[in-house]
Amino acid sequence: MSEDERYRTSTQYRLWSFTPSSLYALRKTTNLNAANRVRAAVQRLREAQAVSSTEASEAENGRSTSTLPEGEVDCLTVEEELKLVAFYCRQTIQLGDHLKVPTDVKATAIQYIKRFYITNSLMTYHPTDILKTALFFATKTENHYFRLTKFADAIGKTKPEDVLASEFLLTQGLRFTFDVRHPFRALEGAVMEMQALAHAGIPVLPGGAVVEDRPPNMDRRVKDAHGKAREYLKTSALLTDVYFHFTPSQIMLASLTIADPELTKWYITNKFPKNNNNTAAADMCEKVLGTVQKCADMLRTVEPTSEPSALERKELQALAKKLKKCRNPEKIDLVGLQRAKREGEGEDEKIIKKRKMEREQSAKEGEDLFGPEIKRS
Amino acid sequence: MSRNAISRLGDNPSDDICPVCKSNRYLNPSLQFLINPECYHKMCSTCVDRIFTSGPASCPVPRCGKTLRKRGFHKAFFADLKIEREVDVRKRVGAVFNRRQDEFETLLDWNNYLEEVEGLVFDIVEGDAKTRAQAEEKLKAYKEANSGEIEMNTRLGLEEGELEKRREKAEREAARQRRLAALKEEEEEKADLLKNRKEVLDRLATEDGDANAIAMQAQKVILKKSSARRNLADTQMETNKSAMDSGLTIRGLKKKEAPVVEKPYDPFGGVDLTPSRYVLQESYDSEWLGNAKRDMRHMAGGYSLQEYYARTMFEAFSGLGVFIEDEVADRGQPAPPAVGTTPAVGAIASGEEPQSKPKPQYKMESDDVF
């Protein structure tokens, strides 16, 4: 079973890999559905208010309707949603820095957010709620324990219920898959091997010979490339859609390509056996190089050091305002919805509790030295 | 009731008194009771002589009236005559229904046959006059219909019994031979020992030399001889055994198969996990792993850096040749969104799922949690 076949068994490949066009189509569908729902929900709310206002006295008319804007709701487009998601991903990184969580926790959280908003719209569920839950989930899946109360306190202005309210929502949005394959460890592996290649003569491929013609000054260059590539992986890889379109190995090599194109090309070409009659391997090599280049181009669209410019910031503010107006009024209070749902099921819980009490009571009486009290009938 | 049972077993007077002539064991210690399998009525040998010597006569027991002959009388094997009768019936039925298991195709058939026979026996033993007569009729019919097979099976059974007897005899003979051989050997050994001792004494008396040396040498000779004898005996045993094997055939034994040598356990079930894109080294130089490599606190817990190496190298090349653009192009294509069409709006208004879903095999959850 080759490495590629093993990667194909992962959920990241099976559920969360898309071509750019199919990803866009999915997002478009989600956006349209959500917009339709928002309009329908607003319509329902207005009707309800109209009924209640006519029942109420005429004097109070007009007070309650003021909360809803008049006219057709102006919904976000897919592009606007994407910009906002990118913004909230940056926010997540900042929040992660604030909480001092490791890089992979932040990276996982961002992937959760990105995956969630493929099938859910910002208009339905606001990202400020989701990102806290996503980050909290990421601390768990990346094995970086963070107590919930401490977590909520550290964020500030957050209660544990706020974090937990969208727990199941997010889980469902992630299609119950929590595994995210990151390129970080892959980078360490590649760097480790390149350093070994630079120092000692080890074979590049199983059964292959020791490669003699090394790029000049390789040790130094590998070290430099490592640092730079890591920066790209920590930011650019998270803020772009590369996780959906490429495999961790390709993303890693793309970041190395940006850092040191010559070195990376030498490394990749050496990974495919060079035979005169082995055209399949040569084709594969060409294809990998092409794919890595594509990935690198995508990574370059967001430079690690880049910050949203003043213009962009203004645009984002406008978008946030727009989002506020077009949110689904039925889904704003997630905590309340969660509680309502719980209490809907509370009936059964009460019965269960009562039975439990009775059982405990009888057990206690049974343990009494002279047994339970004799009932006189 | 239990007392009754005990007394019947012990000193029931009916055991000692002949029901016909009422003579008593007390008066006649040589009293012997006989029965006839026609009716299983018990009477003393004197009565049998008296009544049946002159030819067949009817049973003297009241309301029996079966015609009995003196030839049919014999001593009861079981004290309980009911059991005596049942055993006799079984013998009779068994002689007729003497099929063997290897005549049947399946075990179920064999068992069914046994059950049928058992039912017949029960009918004869316990049934009333009518069922008994029926069962006897059946037995007779079967006997007539299958006389040839019955005879053959009887012959086979006899042969088998003969074979068994022969085998037992051979075994007994072999055991006797072994015992004799052992005895003979023992005697020989004793004689040898005596002879040797005598020789040593002679040598000590006649030769001059170190007495100790002579004694030691003699001891050695004795040891050598005895071990040689033992070896000889062993080989003889072997040959005897093989001879015995060839002479006897025991049927029905299953062939012995040499146990298959178990292969070493493969936890991956034959899946080859050898890396194809890199050669895993025993150790790599890494800036931040240098400390961990030497640190007792890391290594004492059983943490293996090789595991880390294997994992990082695997992740570095896992999926390098997976081209998502080519491989997943045909998946995740959503159906054309139904915008503004009446059914979709209706579905939304009624709180149902909108119909504009991607393909069913790639169904996405835009499901409502709350």
XYZ file of C-alpha atoms in Angstrom:
747
model
C 0.000 0.000 0.000
C 1.702 3.141 -1.163
C 1.726 6.453 0.658
C -0.778 7.877 -1.794
C -3.234 5.063 -1.278
C -3.018 5.575 2.433
C -3.749 9.250 1.995
C -6.807 8.352 -0.060
C -8.279 6.618 2.981
C -8.345 9.867 4.962
C -11.538 11.859 5.402
C -9.684 14.936 4.217
C -9.390 13.263 0.843
C -12.728 11.499 0.822
C -14.943 14.326 2.063
C -13.002 17.553 2.030
C -11.168 17.664 -1.272
C -12.730 19.609 -4.121
C -11.863 21.070 -7.458
C -12.096 24.860 -7.464
C -15.205 24.829 -9.637
C -17.091 22.299 -7.538
C -16.139 24.149 -4.371
C -17.470 27.366 -5.839
C -20.669 25.648 -6.935
C -21.192 24.259 -3.440
C -20.700 27.637 -1.878
C -23.057 29.192 -4.375
C -25.773 26.658 -3.531
C -25.297 27.224 0.165
C -25.475 30.977 -0.282
C -28.654 30.825 -2.335
C -30.380 28.459 0.063
C -29.431 30.570 3.026
C -30.622 33.754 1.314
C -33.950 32.122 0.525
C -34.304 31.030 4.095
C -33.428 34.446 5.451
C -36.079 36.035 3.270
C -38.649 33.441 4.289
C -37.810 33.867 7.971
C -38.044 37.644 7.773
C -41.350 37.294 5.999
C -42.667 35.041 8.757
C -41.488 37.408 11.449
C -43.154 40.356 9.797
C -46.425 38.535 9.505
C -46.284 37.541 13.156
C -45.575 41.087 14.196
C -48.353 42.413 12.026
C -50.775 40.077 13.744
C -49.592 40.964 17.223
C -49.593 44.674 16.484
C -53.175 44.674 15.247
C -54.211 42.810 18.356
C -52.455 45.326 20.530
C -53.853 48.756 20.939
C -53.461 51.221 18.122
C -51.496 53.541 20.327
C -48.532 51.224 20.597
C -48.451 50.629 16.882
C -45.129 51.042 15.135
C -42.895 50.482 18.110
C -42.173 46.799 17.726
C -41.849 46.804 13.947
C -38.971 49.227 14.113
C -36.524 46.402 14.852
C -36.955 45.008 11.372
C -35.800 46.890 8.327
C -38.450 47.508 5.737
C -38.295 46.263 2.184
C -36.493 43.370 0.543
C -33.590 41.930 2.522
C -30.230 42.601 0.907
C -28.299 39.344 1.269
C -24.569 38.721 1.005
C -23.107 37.254 -2.167
C -20.708 34.331 -2.245
C -17.709 36.608 -2.746
C -18.716 38.813 0.139
C -19.163 35.813 2.350
C -15.714 34.548 1.387
C -14.123 37.873 2.261
C -15.796 37.839 5.627
C -14.757 34.240 6.277
C -11.155 35.164 5.466
C -11.421 38.071 7.873
C -12.754 35.838 10.635
C -10.011 33.326 9.942
C -7.499 36.060 10.667
C -9.476 36.821 13.783
C -9.144 33.193 14.783
C -5.378 33.370 14.414
C -5.318 36.445 16.610
C -7.551 34.803 19.175
C -5.269 31.777 19.106
C -2.252 33.982 19.684
C -4.082 35.620 22.548
C -4.831 32.243 24.116
C -1.272 31.070 23.398
C -2.295 27.872 21.673
C 0.131 26.077 19.332
C 0.066 26.589 15.588
C -1.626 23.334 14.743
C -4.560 24.162 17.023
C -5.066 27.435 15.187
C -4.657 25.735 11.836
C -7.179 23.049 12.715
C -9.665 25.618 13.986
C -9.415 27.567 10.753
C -9.958 24.471 8.692
C -13.025 23.707 10.783
C -14.405 27.167 10.092
C -13.660 26.889 6.399
C -15.223 23.471 6.142
C -18.249 24.555 8.121
C -18.933 27.530 5.881
C -18.919 25.433 2.739
C -22.317 24.064 3.635
C -23.477 26.794 5.984
C -23.835 30.477 5.391
C -22.643 33.367 7.504
C -26.142 34.745 7.268
C -27.468 31.722 9.112
C -24.762 31.278 11.727
C -22.547 34.163 12.692
C -18.800 33.399 12.593
C -18.063 34.964 15.970
C -20.036 32.159 17.580
C -18.622 29.475 15.367
C -14.986 30.435 15.656
C -14.944 30.073 19.414
C -16.413 26.608 19.191
C -14.059 25.712 16.375
C -11.051 26.810 18.385
C -12.310 24.904 21.384
C -12.760 21.794 19.273
C -9.300 22.224 17.836
C -7.744 22.245 21.312
C -9.331 18.875 21.820
C -8.503 17.278 18.512
C -4.923 18.539 18.596
C -4.462 17.236 22.113
C -3.896 20.621 23.695
C -6.147 20.496 26.722
C -7.925 23.690 27.665
C -10.566 23.740 30.365
C -13.845 25.126 29.090
C -14.389 27.683 31.848
C -10.806 28.886 31.535
C -11.191 29.025 27.792
C -14.332 31.150 28.022
C -12.754 33.431 30.615
C -9.616 33.899 28.542
C -11.618 34.944 25.499
C -13.556 37.457 27.535
C -17.215 38.366 27.386
C -17.955 34.718 26.761
C -19.775 32.172 28.825
C -19.174 28.417 28.547
C -22.709 28.065 27.153
C -21.807 30.362 24.274
C -18.988 28.039 23.300
C -21.077 24.923 23.660
C -24.237 26.230 22.008
C -23.038 25.552 18.486
C -21.198 22.386 19.446
C -23.407 19.928 17.645
C -24.059 22.366 14.851
C -20.370 22.544 14.089
C -19.900 18.819 14.444
C -22.629 18.245 11.940
C -21.240 20.880 9.626
C -17.905 19.053 9.767
C -19.762 15.880 8.807
C -18.453 14.328 11.993
C -14.895 14.305 10.738
C -12.367 15.973 12.977
C -9.175 14.807 11.356
C -7.260 17.540 9.558
C -4.034 16.618 7.783
C -1.598 19.468 8.118
C 1.595 20.056 6.178
C 3.611 21.092 9.254
C 4.939 17.693 10.183
C 5.484 16.933 6.521
C 7.734 19.981 6.305
C 9.802 18.711 9.214
C 10.169 15.388 7.456
C 11.287 16.921 4.179
C 13.722 19.259 5.891
C 15.098 16.427 7.970
C 15.744 14.341 4.908
C 17.244 17.188 2.940
C 19.622 17.915 5.755
C 20.565 14.277 5.880
C 21.143 14.417 2.129
C 23.328 17.478 2.556
C 25.486 15.955 5.253
C 25.757 12.275 4.614
C 25.364 10.181 1.535
C 21.991 8.532 1.932
C 19.939 7.185 -0.938
C 17.036 9.377 -2.037
C 14.879 6.473 -3.143
C 14.618 2.894 -1.971
C 17.148 0.902 -3.920
C 18.518 4.080 -5.491
C 22.077 5.271 -5.489
C 23.503 8.066 -3.399
C 23.031 11.335 -5.231
C 26.332 13.111 -5.739
C 25.457 16.346 -7.494
C 23.991 18.413 -4.717
C 23.050 22.059 -4.964
C 25.830 24.236 -3.631
C 25.717 25.330 -0.025
C 22.801 22.991 0.619
C 22.847 22.874 4.397
C 22.506 26.616 4.787
C 19.829 26.854 2.125
C 17.725 24.108 3.657
C 17.743 25.913 6.965
C 16.709 29.191 5.416
C 14.033 27.590 3.296
C 12.659 25.801 6.343
C 11.969 29.014 8.227
C 10.428 30.759 5.270
C 8.295 27.810 4.261
C 7.013 27.509 7.778
C 5.832 31.093 7.707
C 3.855 30.380 4.556
C 2.319 27.280 6.036
C 1.350 29.116 9.199
C -0.545 31.883 7.430
C -0.927 31.655 3.660
C -1.849 28.000 3.683
C -4.532 28.646 6.259
C -6.049 31.740 4.710
C -6.304 30.317 1.209
C -8.231 27.305 -0.030
C -5.163 25.126 -0.615
C -6.295 22.527 1.919
C -9.305 21.802 -0.265
C -7.402 21.571 -3.528
C -4.060 20.011 -2.647
C -2.615 17.352 -0.393
C -0.456 18.252 2.616
C 2.613 16.940 0.860
C 1.984 19.186 -2.136
C 1.263 22.202 0.055
C 4.485 21.606 1.931
C 6.518 21.370 -1.263
C 4.779 24.468 -2.611
C 5.829 26.451 0.448
C 9.372 25.174 -0.025
C 9.188 26.160 -3.677
C 8.358 29.717 -2.691
C 11.234 29.685 -0.226
C 13.849 28.116 -2.535
C 12.623 27.089 -6.011
C 15.908 25.611 -7.200
C 16.451 23.436 -4.155
C 12.876 22.157 -4.135
C 12.964 21.333 -7.816
C 16.156 19.371 -7.323
C 14.540 17.535 -4.426
C 11.336 16.652 -6.281
C 13.068 15.512 -9.476
C 15.350 13.283 -7.439
C 12.307 11.649 -5.890
C 11.340 10.159 -9.237
C 13.651 7.556 -10.748
C 15.514 8.832 -13.779
C 15.590 6.179 -16.418
C 15.691 6.651 -20.148
C 12.901 4.168 -20.700
C 10.801 5.107 -17.687
C 8.562 7.734 -19.170
C 5.788 7.156 -16.642
C 7.981 8.370 -13.808
C 9.074 11.388 -15.820
C 5.460 12.267 -16.604
C 4.558 11.899 -12.952
C 7.444 14.152 -11.994
C 6.287 16.804 -14.466
C 2.759 16.582 -13.119
C 3.847 16.880 -9.501
C 5.995 19.878 -10.364
C 3.054 21.477 -12.133
C 0.683 20.840 -9.260
C 3.165 22.148 -6.712
C 3.645 25.260 -8.819
C -0.109 25.807 -8.950
C -0.308 25.433 -5.209
C 2.558 27.856 -4.754
C 0.760 30.407 -6.918
C -2.300 30.044 -4.759
C -0.228 30.458 -1.604
C 1.364 33.627 -2.971
C -2.042 35.306 -3.195
C -1.862 35.858 0.553
C 1.614 36.792 1.750
C 2.420 35.851 5.343
C 3.108 39.380 6.434
C 0.193 40.931 4.582
C -2.491 42.697 6.537
C -5.791 43.968 5.177
C -5.209 47.434 3.784
C -7.191 50.467 4.928
C -9.416 50.174 1.906
C -10.069 46.536 2.523
C -10.749 47.212 6.143
C -13.361 49.754 5.228
C -14.956 47.274 2.885
C -14.985 44.635 5.609
C -16.668 47.015 7.991
C -19.342 47.687 5.425
C -19.765 43.977 4.889
C -20.092 43.353 8.620
C -22.801 45.968 8.733
C -24.535 44.391 5.801
C -24.323 41.003 7.456
C -25.961 42.393 10.561
C -28.959 43.395 8.472
C -29.365 40.185 6.581
C -28.928 37.643 9.343
C -31.512 34.966 9.738
C -33.603 36.306 12.622
C -34.519 32.806 13.754
C -30.902 31.726 14.266
C -29.429 34.699 16.086
C -29.820 33.440 19.621
C -28.018 30.098 19.439
C -27.822 29.767 23.216
C -31.549 30.292 23.536
C -32.274 27.836 20.764
C -30.044 25.287 22.394
C -31.780 25.768 25.725
C -35.217 25.540 24.137
C -34.198 22.326 22.484
C -32.942 20.923 25.756
C -36.115 21.846 27.581
C -38.167 20.272 24.856
C -36.530 17.052 25.820
C -36.719 17.932 29.512
C -40.001 16.102 30.034
C -38.399 12.729 29.679
C -35.447 13.744 31.754
C -37.705 14.616 34.656
C -39.298 11.196 34.583
C -35.916 9.548 34.413
C -34.728 11.599 37.343
C -37.786 10.708 39.386
C -37.311 7.025 38.724
C -33.701 7.300 39.692
C -34.634 8.966 42.962
C -37.102 6.207 43.728
C -34.553 3.563 42.969
C -32.001 5.185 45.209
C -34.563 5.507 47.959
C -35.450 1.826 47.856
C -31.800 0.872 47.735
C -31.139 2.961 50.832
C -33.996 1.336 52.651
C -32.787 -2.084 51.623
C -29.458 -1.397 53.204
C -31.089 -0.509 56.501
C -30.309 -3.035 59.217
C -33.900 -4.073 59.848
C -35.004 -3.607 56.265
C -37.511 -1.112 55.001
C -40.444 0.012 57.026
C -43.328 -2.430 57.017
C -46.246 -1.037 55.094
C -49.648 -1.509 56.624
C -52.381 -1.940 54.185
C -43.045 -46.074 50.073
C -39.295 -45.878 50.297
C -39.431 -48.391 53.103
C -41.330 -50.750 50.846
C -38.718 -50.427 48.176
C -35.922 -51.247 50.584
C -37.680 -54.249 52.046
C -38.399 -55.579 48.579
C -34.742 -55.403 47.758
C -33.699 -57.068 51.008
C -35.883 -59.847 52.354
C -39.005 -59.861 50.335
C -40.707 -63.172 51.172
C -41.800 -63.555 47.570
C -38.108 -63.900 46.674
C -37.879 -66.995 48.796
C -41.214 -68.639 48.184
C -42.163 -70.375 44.973
C -45.459 -68.870 43.807
C -46.609 -72.233 42.480
C -45.832 -74.819 45.150
C -45.168 -72.372 48.015
C -42.039 -74.259 49.028
C -39.695 -72.134 51.059
C -35.980 -71.386 50.808
C -35.865 -71.883 54.550
C -36.877 -75.492 54.140
C -35.127 -76.072 50.857
C -31.845 -74.106 50.661
C -31.104 -75.290 47.109
C -34.288 -73.625 45.867
C -33.759 -72.203 42.374
C -36.159 -70.084 40.407
C -36.557 -70.372 36.676
C -38.456 -68.305 34.161
C -39.740 -68.839 30.675
C -39.473 -65.913 28.268
C -42.951 -66.665 27.003
C -44.620 -65.154 30.045
C -41.819 -64.436 32.554
C -43.595 -66.118 35.405
C -41.229 -67.333 38.065
C -41.329 -70.830 39.541
C -38.924 -73.148 41.276
C -36.944 -75.773 39.400
C -38.861 -78.565 41.169
C -42.132 -77.232 39.821
C -40.683 -76.968 36.318
C -39.528 -80.563 36.494
C -42.833 -81.678 37.886
C -45.085 -79.910 35.429
C -43.188 -79.773 32.136
C -41.141 -82.989 32.002
C -43.955 -84.838 30.362
C -44.285 -82.297 27.557
C -45.650 -78.834 26.941
C -48.201 -77.650 29.452
C -49.932 -74.402 30.286
C -48.443 -71.979 32.782
C -49.634 -72.795 36.325
C -49.935 -69.114 37.247
C -53.588 -68.169 37.414
C -55.023 -66.344 34.365
C -51.849 -66.870 32.345
C -52.462 -70.092 30.501
C -49.589 -69.785 28.052
C -48.263 -73.052 26.747
C -44.692 -73.479 27.949
C -41.985 -76.012 27.245
C -39.309 -77.166 29.611
C -36.648 -76.256 27.084
C -37.560 -72.584 27.331
C -36.873 -72.277 31.044
C -33.698 -70.648 32.280
C -32.373 -68.822 35.233
C -33.094 -65.114 35.310
C -30.022 -62.941 34.916
C -31.645 -59.878 36.460
C -33.506 -59.958 39.715
C -36.069 -57.606 38.239
C -37.975 -59.660 35.688
C -39.153 -56.561 33.876
C -35.592 -55.754 33.014
C -34.928 -59.355 32.081
C -37.761 -59.140 29.653
C -36.679 -55.839 28.188
C -33.153 -57.115 27.637
C -34.511 -60.170 25.901
C -36.689 -58.026 23.677
C -33.764 -55.799 22.850
C -31.681 -58.794 21.923
C -34.392 -60.062 19.669
C -35.034 -56.729 17.985
C -31.354 -55.974 17.746
C -30.737 -59.215 15.904
C -33.214 -58.098 13.262
C -32.534 -54.388 13.114
C -28.810 -54.736 12.861
C -27.999 -52.003 10.416
C -24.689 -50.192 10.805
C -23.962 -46.515 10.801
C -21.833 -46.619 7.679
C -24.845 -47.839 5.724
C -26.453 -44.431 6.172
C -25.649 -41.368 4.194
C -26.069 -38.823 6.921
C -25.939 -38.821 10.658
C -29.528 -37.636 10.725
C -30.706 -40.724 8.850
C -28.826 -42.964 11.239
C -30.358 -41.248 14.218
C -33.821 -41.477 12.741
C -33.324 -45.189 12.231
C -32.180 -45.625 15.829
C -35.199 -43.727 17.048
C -37.529 -45.921 15.041
C -35.963 -49.072 16.471
C -36.195 -47.636 19.964
C -39.869 -46.911 19.406
C -40.454 -50.462 18.328
C -38.686 -51.797 21.414
C -40.746 -49.543 23.612
C -43.959 -50.715 21.983
C -43.074 -54.337 22.631
C -41.884 -53.788 26.178
C -44.384 -51.287 27.503
C -47.288 -51.346 25.099
C -50.625 -53.043 25.705
C -51.586 -56.221 23.889
C -52.665 -54.439 20.730
C -49.629 -52.243 20.183
C -47.413 -55.133 21.125
C -49.018 -57.302 18.501
C -48.624 -54.537 15.949
C -44.974 -54.076 16.806
C -44.329 -57.790 16.606
C -46.014 -57.811 13.230
C -43.780 -55.025 12.058
C -40.714 -56.795 13.314
C -41.684 -59.948 11.556
C -42.446 -58.156 8.306
C -39.133 -56.391 8.393
C -37.314 -59.603 9.135
C -38.885 -61.308 6.166
C -38.313 -58.392 3.834
C -34.675 -57.889 4.682
C -33.495 -61.341 5.563
C -30.503 -61.147 3.213
C -29.194 -57.902 4.590
C -29.777 -58.962 8.141
C -27.759 -62.063 7.579
C -24.930 -60.115 6.012
C -24.844 -57.642 8.851
C -24.840 -60.445 11.372
C -21.907 -61.965 9.592
C -20.112 -58.656 9.531
C -20.799 -58.191 13.226
C -19.433 -61.629 13.951
C -16.355 -60.963 11.881
C -15.784 -57.764 13.707
C -16.140 -59.515 17.017
C -13.707 -62.148 15.829
C -11.223 -59.512 14.767
C -11.559 -57.782 18.070
C -10.937 -61.041 19.868
C -7.901 -61.777 17.755
C -6.511 -58.371 18.402
C -6.980 -58.707 22.117
C -5.324 -62.063 22.032
C -2.379 -60.714 20.078
C -2.022 -57.902 22.547
C -2.040 -60.264 25.468
C 0.530 -62.424 23.746
C 2.748 -59.426 23.071
C 2.515 -58.327 26.680
C 3.477 -61.815 27.815
C 6.457 -61.816 25.461
C 7.596 -58.492 26.762
C 7.354 -59.664 30.312
C 9.347 -62.805 29.506
C 11.993 -60.805 27.682
C 12.337 -58.426 30.592
C 12.773 -61.311 32.989
C 15.320 -62.995 30.800
C 17.258 -59.786 30.415
C 17.308 -59.227 34.112
C 18.695 -62.694 34.702
C 21.342 -62.218 32.065
C 22.393 -58.973 33.608
C 22.678 -60.557 36.998
C 24.753 -63.416 35.633
C 26.991 -60.973 33.829
C 27.528 -58.976 36.944
C 28.480 -62.057 38.904
C 30.844 -63.213 36.215
C 32.539 -59.845 36.084
C 32.936 -59.694 39.786
C 34.483 -63.102 39.760
C 36.849 -62.066 37.009
C 37.933 -59.000 38.942
C 38.592 -61.077 42.016
C 40.602 -63.516 39.933
C 42.640 -60.752 38.434
C 43.246 -59.170 41.791
C 44.421 -62.529 43.049
C 46.645 -63.456 40.114
C 47.906 -60.231 38.528
C 50.062 -57.789 40.341
C 49.210 -54.163 39.849
C 47.192 -51.432 41.396
C 44.065 -52.897 42.925
C 42.177 -49.648 42.447
C 42.999 -49.464 38.763
C 41.804 -52.996 38.179
C 38.562 -52.396 40.022
C 37.903 -49.182 38.092
C 38.530 -50.844 34.757
C 36.156 -53.633 35.661
C 33.481 -51.114 36.574
C 33.862 -49.477 33.213
C 33.487 -52.773 31.430
C 30.281 -53.485 33.318
C 28.804 -50.109 32.468
C 29.641 -50.497 28.809
C 28.081 -53.915 28.620
C 24.870 -52.876 30.314
C 24.446 -49.845 28.074
C 25.075 -51.988 24.988
C 22.434 -54.399 26.168
C 19.973 -51.597 26.701
C 20.523 -50.297 23.188
C 20.009 -53.749 21.779
C 16.795 -54.137 23.717
C 15.535 -50.817 22.412
C 16.153 -51.725 18.805
C 14.466 -55.061 19.332
C 11.469 -53.321 20.778
C 11.329 -51.097 17.739
C 11.382 -54.000 15.333
C 8.807 -55.851 17.378
C 6.526 -52.919 17.292
C 6.745 -52.466 13.545
C 6.130 -56.136 13.063
C 3.066 -55.905 15.224
C 1.827 -52.907 13.257
C 2.050 -54.701 9.976
C 0.290 -57.753 11.351
C -2.747 -55.927 12.699
C -5.178 -53.638 11.026
C -7.372 -51.476 13.153
C -10.228 -50.122 11.188
C -12.064 -46.888 11.788
C -9.093 -44.905 12.935
C -8.750 -41.512 11.348
C -5.613 -40.649 9.481
C -3.216 -38.580 11.459
C -2.187 -35.320 9.828
C 0.973 -33.515 10.697
C 0.085 -30.160 12.254
C 0.591 -27.242 9.892
C 3.415 -25.009 11.003
C 1.910 -21.689 12.075
C 3.116 -18.649 10.209
C 4.267 -15.622 12.161
C 1.387 -13.256 12.886
C 1.009 -10.373 10.460
C -0.937 -7.535 12.050
C -1.458 -5.768 8.716
C -2.889 -8.824 6.980
C -0.376 -8.805 4.140
C -0.509 -5.087 3.424
C 2.936 -3.857 2.458
C 3.753 -0.615 4.210
C 7.317 -0.195 3.041
C 7.887 3.360 1.947
C 8.282 3.842 -1.792
C 9.472 7.431 -1.945
C 12.108 7.577 0.763
C 14.504 5.451 2.751
C 13.882 5.736 6.440
C 17.123 6.337 8.290
C 17.936 5.134 11.757
C 18.614 8.653 12.905
C 18.311 12.169 11.546
C 20.028 15.335 12.598
C 17.580 17.892 13.721
C 18.148 21.038 15.702
C 15.229 20.722 18.036
C 15.382 16.952 18.385
C 19.007 16.932 19.535
C 17.973 17.488 23.116
C 15.175 14.964 23.056
C 17.552 12.349 21.736
C 19.781 12.579 24.757
C 17.242 13.534 27.368
C 16.562 10.729 29.797
C 13.121 12.138 30.562
C 12.054 11.631 26.982
C 13.547 8.260 26.381
C 12.723 6.652 29.733
C 9.026 6.659 28.996
C 9.575 4.498 25.946
C 9.185 7.346 23.479
C 10.796 6.306 20.257
C 12.246 8.903 17.954
C 12.061 6.350 15.167
C 8.301 6.541 15.416
C 8.498 10.277 14.931
C 10.849 9.902 11.984
C 8.584 7.360 10.355
C 5.567 9.571 10.804
C 7.116 12.783 9.552
C 8.643 11.090 6.538
C 5.362 9.378 5.777
C 3.459 12.640 5.968
C 6.018 14.374 3.796
C 5.255 12.047 0.900
C 1.757 10.835 1.625
C -0.437 12.149 -1.145
C 2.331 13.630 -3.253
C 0.972 11.810 -6.267
C -2.687 12.475 -5.486
C -4.043 15.042 -7.910
C -7.271 16.265 -6.462
C -8.197 18.220 -9.542
C -8.184 15.038 -11.622
C -9.426 12.576 -9.082
C -12.374 14.313 -7.505
C -13.548 16.250 -10.531
C -16.682 14.178 -10.828
C -17.758 14.537 -7.253
C -19.367 17.313 -5.312
C -21.142 18.793 -8.320
C -24.272 20.268 -6.875
C -27.544 20.057 -8.668
C -28.644 23.299 -10.286
C -29.967 25.448 -7.461
C -33.664 25.935 -7.508
C -33.978 29.650 -7.032
C -37.302 31.298 -6.742
C -39.221 28.323 -8.037
C -42.430 27.732 -6.228
C -41.725 24.248 -4.826
C -38.479 25.363 -3.259
C -40.076 28.373 -1.655
C -42.920 26.226 -0.457
C -40.472 23.807 1.083
C -38.667 26.590 2.869
C -41.859 28.142 4.096
C -43.028 24.876 5.568
C -39.706 24.461 7.312
C -38.588 21.534 5.192
C -35.278 20.988 3.526
C -34.884 22.819 0.264
C -34.839 20.470 -2.687
C -31.753 21.929 -4.270
C -29.311 19.373 -2.978
C -26.172 18.018 -4.501
C -26.095 14.449 -5.734
C -27.330 11.973 -3.176
C -23.965 10.206 -3.008
C -22.423 13.498 -1.973
C -25.144 14.834 0.230
C -24.179 17.840 2.241
C -25.729 18.715 5.519
C -27.420 22.002 5.372
C -29.645 20.371 7.909
C -31.156 22.369 10.690
C -29.854 21.413 14.084
C -32.290 23.396 16.125
